[in-house]
Amino acid sequence: MPKIAQGLRDKSSINLSQIDITNSTATSMDIVMMGGMQNTGPFHADIPFPGIVYVSWNGIELGTTLIPGTSKAAVLQLHVHAESFVWHLEGKLNVKALGHTVKDLNLRKDITVNAFNGHEGIAIEKFSLPGDDPTGRDTIATGFEVKPDGVNSVEWLSAAVKNLKLTVPLQSPQPLQLIKALNLGALGLVFTPETAYQPTTTSTGVVANYALPDGFGFGIQFTQVANSFTLSRNEVPIANINSTYNPSTSDMNAGTLTFNLLATPLVVPDASQQPFQEFNRDLTVGANLGFNVVGFASVYANTSIGTVNLVNIPFNASTELSGLQSLANPAPAITELQVVSGTPTDLTMAITVVIVNPSSISLSAGDIVLDLMYKGVRLGTVTMPNLSIVPGDNTVLASSTIDPAASPEGLELLTLYTSGAGATVSIKGTPSSTNVESLSLAFGALDISSQMPGLQSKLLAGASLVVLDTTLVDGLAQTIVKVNNPFVPPMSILSIDSTITYNGASLGTVVSTFSTPPVIPGTGQRDITASLAMNTNPEDLIKLIRVQAEKNGLDLTAFDGLLAIKNGANPDPSIFDGFNVADFVIKAMAGLSVDITMTTTVKVGDYQVTMPYTQTGVATATDQTILKLIPIVGTPIAQLLVERSKLAFDSIKILSPAETSFQTDIVGAITETGPLDAQIVFPNPVTISYGGKAIGTMMMPTVNAIANKGAELNLAGVPFTVTDLDAFTDFNIFALNNEKFEWTISTTGLIVNAMGASMPGVSMTKTVTLDGFNKLAALELTSYIITNIDDAGMHLVISASLANPSTIGMTIPVSNFNTQSHGLILGPAVATGLTLVPHATSTFALNATIAPNSSPMIGPILTGIFQNAIGGIPTPLEAQGVGAPGVSWLDKAIKTLLLHTNLPPLPVPPIAAVNIDAMSMDFACETCVWAPTAISTITAKTNLPFAGGAPIIQLSQNVEILDKNGQVVGTLNTPYANATTSGDTVTTTTPAAPLEVAAGSHEIYSAFIGDLNLADKYELGLRGSANSVLDLGVLGKIEVKGIKLDVKSSLDGLQGLKDIKVISIAGLEFPGAGDTLATSIIRVHNPSKLTLKLGKIILKAGLNTTESGYSGKSTIEDLVLVPGDNELGPNPALAAGLKSLVTSVVLPLFLVTPPIAPAYDNEASIKILPTTKDDGLADITFRLNNPPKLGLTVYEFFDRSGPAPTDMYIDSARYRLIPQPFASPFYLNAAESNTITRQFKLQLSGETGPLVEKGRAGSTGPDFELLLDYTASVNPVTPPTSPTTESPAPQSPVTETPAPQPPVTKPPVTEPPTTTEPEAPVTSPEPSPIPVA
């Protein structure tokens, strides 16, 4: 490793580029060396020098140093004259590389150092003396000592410089020039073609800067100066000026000499004409032009020693002139430009331009013709006649002739000019721009840019917009444009092709070619009317309205709400309260200004040009017709609201279905209509499609929708027109047999009126899912009635309810079905006026017929139907649609319908009630004790479904008789018996059958008979069943068994047979011993409906039921009681069946037989006679009634209590009624009533005197009648009873009743017996103790 490091070290070299020696002393110095080591090898290494390095020169050790460190030298000789010298370095060094340090390597290197080389190049820069040495000499300097600190001499340095010798020449660095600079001041040049190379030159304020040599300490003033000098550039002469003495002033302190150069020719030698042209060119286009002025000046100077004329003072000064900078700094300003004429080939413009001359040069150049350039293209010329410019602003009247139509650039410039925008143009010179030859290069080099102003007055003074009724159809509106002619010649408009924009968005275009071009007079104005093809893009119109509204300070809340709707939002409806979109648009469009870009062909004078033109901010007036554009914005919003809304139908009722059209009632809703109140108008029919085919159209009325709620649809009489009969038929078939179906509802041309605006052209397409009829599966037969049976079969009217699951309802005039049972056809069924109510249940009648030839199994089927009906079991039925005549689509749909339902059982018991019309019971037979034979006539009220009565021809029964407590009395089982029906009742008389009393029911039976005997009405129960045979005519007879019977019935009870009366006495015999044997006719009233065969009946008779009141007994043989009155006696009316009922009755003493009717009426009339005042007798008229069985002879009326008078009241006065004997008796036939008059004497009770003594009416007073009301009296007079004869003591009864005697004509008159013994009362017979039923 050391060897490698030493080898690399030996190959390396050291170069010093700089050695700085400071702090030199006699024995040391500080050295700063700058340099580097090269060829040190491929490794990075640190090389420290740990010890002293020895420095030697030519084998002589000069000293030692530390690297880095301070050198010490004993002797150091510097060869200041040598170009270089070599130092030898020797010492030790360390190398640290690759993580290792190698120490004490040998350093042996020679270093070549550059020396001072004798300090050549020293020169004297300044030397001041009163005069000049014309020959000039060198100055020599020799060194002798060096004092680095300025005090102490360093010997080894001093020794180095003692041999140094410097040789320096003493002379002026350059020849003396007193005039240092020259400023030509405000230079004026006047050129003519003739003086092209000798222009007259003037200048004011020429200033020469001078400097006197050092040492000149005296004052001097220059008063006149003459010049003769040459202008040159690049040592090439240009022109000469020779001027005479001109007054001057000077300032010695400032070193300036000032004078004016009077008119002096600037003479250009022939050889200098080209440089002079170039000089003029550079002076014209440049900013500063430098050149030399070489020549002599002669001056008159005032000094302290007098006026001195210094002649031919040489000067050679560099000076400069500020150039014209192409007259473009600043650029010329065109202050006025006007088109003054137009020829077929060009336009001429008068131009006023302000040219600023930035230099101090004045120039007269004659007529100047420059090219007018735009975008590098020559458009025409600009002529500046007799151009003369001075420093500063110069107003120049120029003219320009251009042909803008000849190039696109020309058209562009014309457009910019006419639009008021202006443009930057160039005025460019050509070699022929001037006739002054020396200026041809100058003006040929001109390229002046200037801002050509636009027209200050606009071509378009304003416009107005009229929206037509047809604008939304063809897009064409009308615009009226007020056109200004800014030109002096008249302007004709040949055609216009324009675009109108607002904020960059197109509003429309105007394209029009005028057959008769409108002419606008020079600098005049005229209105032009044209068609405007409007941009109907909603977004552009929205932007227009909104920006305008914001500019006009309108509240944008509602309008932005509308835009939010357009973007899918649903803002709060309250923001639209009071918002009128029409008013908003009118206010927003106020102050409208638009930008118009157009291409128009015009004639200005005779110059025709087609030019583009743009004008911004054209004031455009709008009127009410602008509202016709609202639909452009509003209709898309309305369209969105319609698209987002939801349409649903709750019900659609088809009224009076017809083949191709009908009316409908529609109930539904349009919901989610958005936050606007709106009116929706349907000008066009709404198309209803099913399965991709249009099936019909409807005319919809106007619908009013409420914000965020929508509209309830309750529409009556909406016309529906079938457009595709086949498709409509297919739809009905599907809807009738399926649960759901879809309709597509579509229409166009909807008009939505909202916020004061009308938005037409809205379309609607909605798919709605409606409920189908689902095969009308909810048909329920609720009841039925069999109306009649004829040769066609059994006719039924079936009451049905039908829950219609469908959204659609209709009234089907006639629908025909075939009823079926288990697939067997029963017969036709017709529903007339079947009303299907949407989503509701309706009832209807189905007229069905079960035909006799419909099936061979008709009998069993009918038996099953009736058995199910009474047994509470539904009978499954089907109804296969046959058709709906008159409407083909409905007819075909009905044919596909198969209804499944059930014929219901009877909702109530088949037998509602049973009345026992009559019942005959035989208690007299030998076996009848606990099984009386019963024959009954019963009428049952049935609930069987027959309108004219169930055709029951036979009935049998097996029933239990229940007592009032529901206990079984007995069982009655009767075989079939014939039956008759009337309405809902059936009557039959059962064959004789025993009422079987069970052994355990004897007491119940006895109690039942006893209760029945005493009761007014007895309620019993019937429980069991009946069988019946029905005659169904052509359908045959069927037997229906097991008709349940569980009813309450009642029987009129016997009421104890308390109503037994003696009708009449058929004969009286007096067998003696005080007995009376009366053969009588009596009436026993049977209040029940029972016919009772009782046999022999013995009745006790007497005053009462006590032993002391017993009078005798009455015997009735073989008694059979029928319902009602049973007259037992010699009654011819009963002779046939009741002869055996005549019996003997022992009557008590004084027996009075009460008549059937009262013996007299309860009224009487009194007539006061003329003789009443004398004898007190008045006529009293009565109506007498005779019992119905016997004739009577009436002899007398008398008070039953004896001869005492009877009291009566007349007008609250009590009178005594004293009867008078009849003059003769009279006869009443049986059952006869007659009126008789009888005289009574009337006396006031307790008073004497006749009636007439009180209130006498006079001898001839009128007759009057008084009403006698016996029952109303306080002390009523007991009505007289039928006369009886006093009976002797009772006799033994006879066994044979005599035959009745005929009535006598004049029975002997007998007086009423006089006895004090009271008359025995008439008593009713005691109830028979014999049980009767």
Coordinates of N, CA, C and O in Angstrom, one line a residue, residues 96 134 335 350 535 588 594 1013:
K96 N -4.5 9.6 3.0 CA -5.6 8.8 3.6 C -6.6 8.5 2.5 O -7.2 9.4 1.9
P134 N 7.3 70.6 -28.4 CA 6.9 70.1 -29.7 C 7.6 68.8 -30.1 O 7.1 68.1 -30.9
T335 N -57.5 61.9 -36.4 CA -58.5 62.5 -35.6 C -59.9 62.6 -36.3 O -60.9 62.7 -35.7
A350 N -61.5 61.7 -46.6 CA -60.8 62.9 -46.1 C -60.3 62.5 -44.7 O -61.1 62.1 -43.9
N535 N -83.4 32.3 -32.9 CA -82.8 31.1 -32.3 C -83.8 30.7 -31.1 O -83.9 31.5 -30.2
A588 N -87.9 42.3 -17.6 CA -86.5 41.9 -17.8 C -86.0 42.3 -19.2 O -84.8 42.7 -19.3
V594 N -78.3 44.3 -28.0 CA -77.7 43.1 -28.6 C -76.5 43.4 -29.5 O -76.2 44.6 -29.8
N1013 N -157.0 -25.8 28.1 CA -158.4 -25.6 28.5 C -158.6 -24.2 29.0 O -159.6 -23.6 28.7

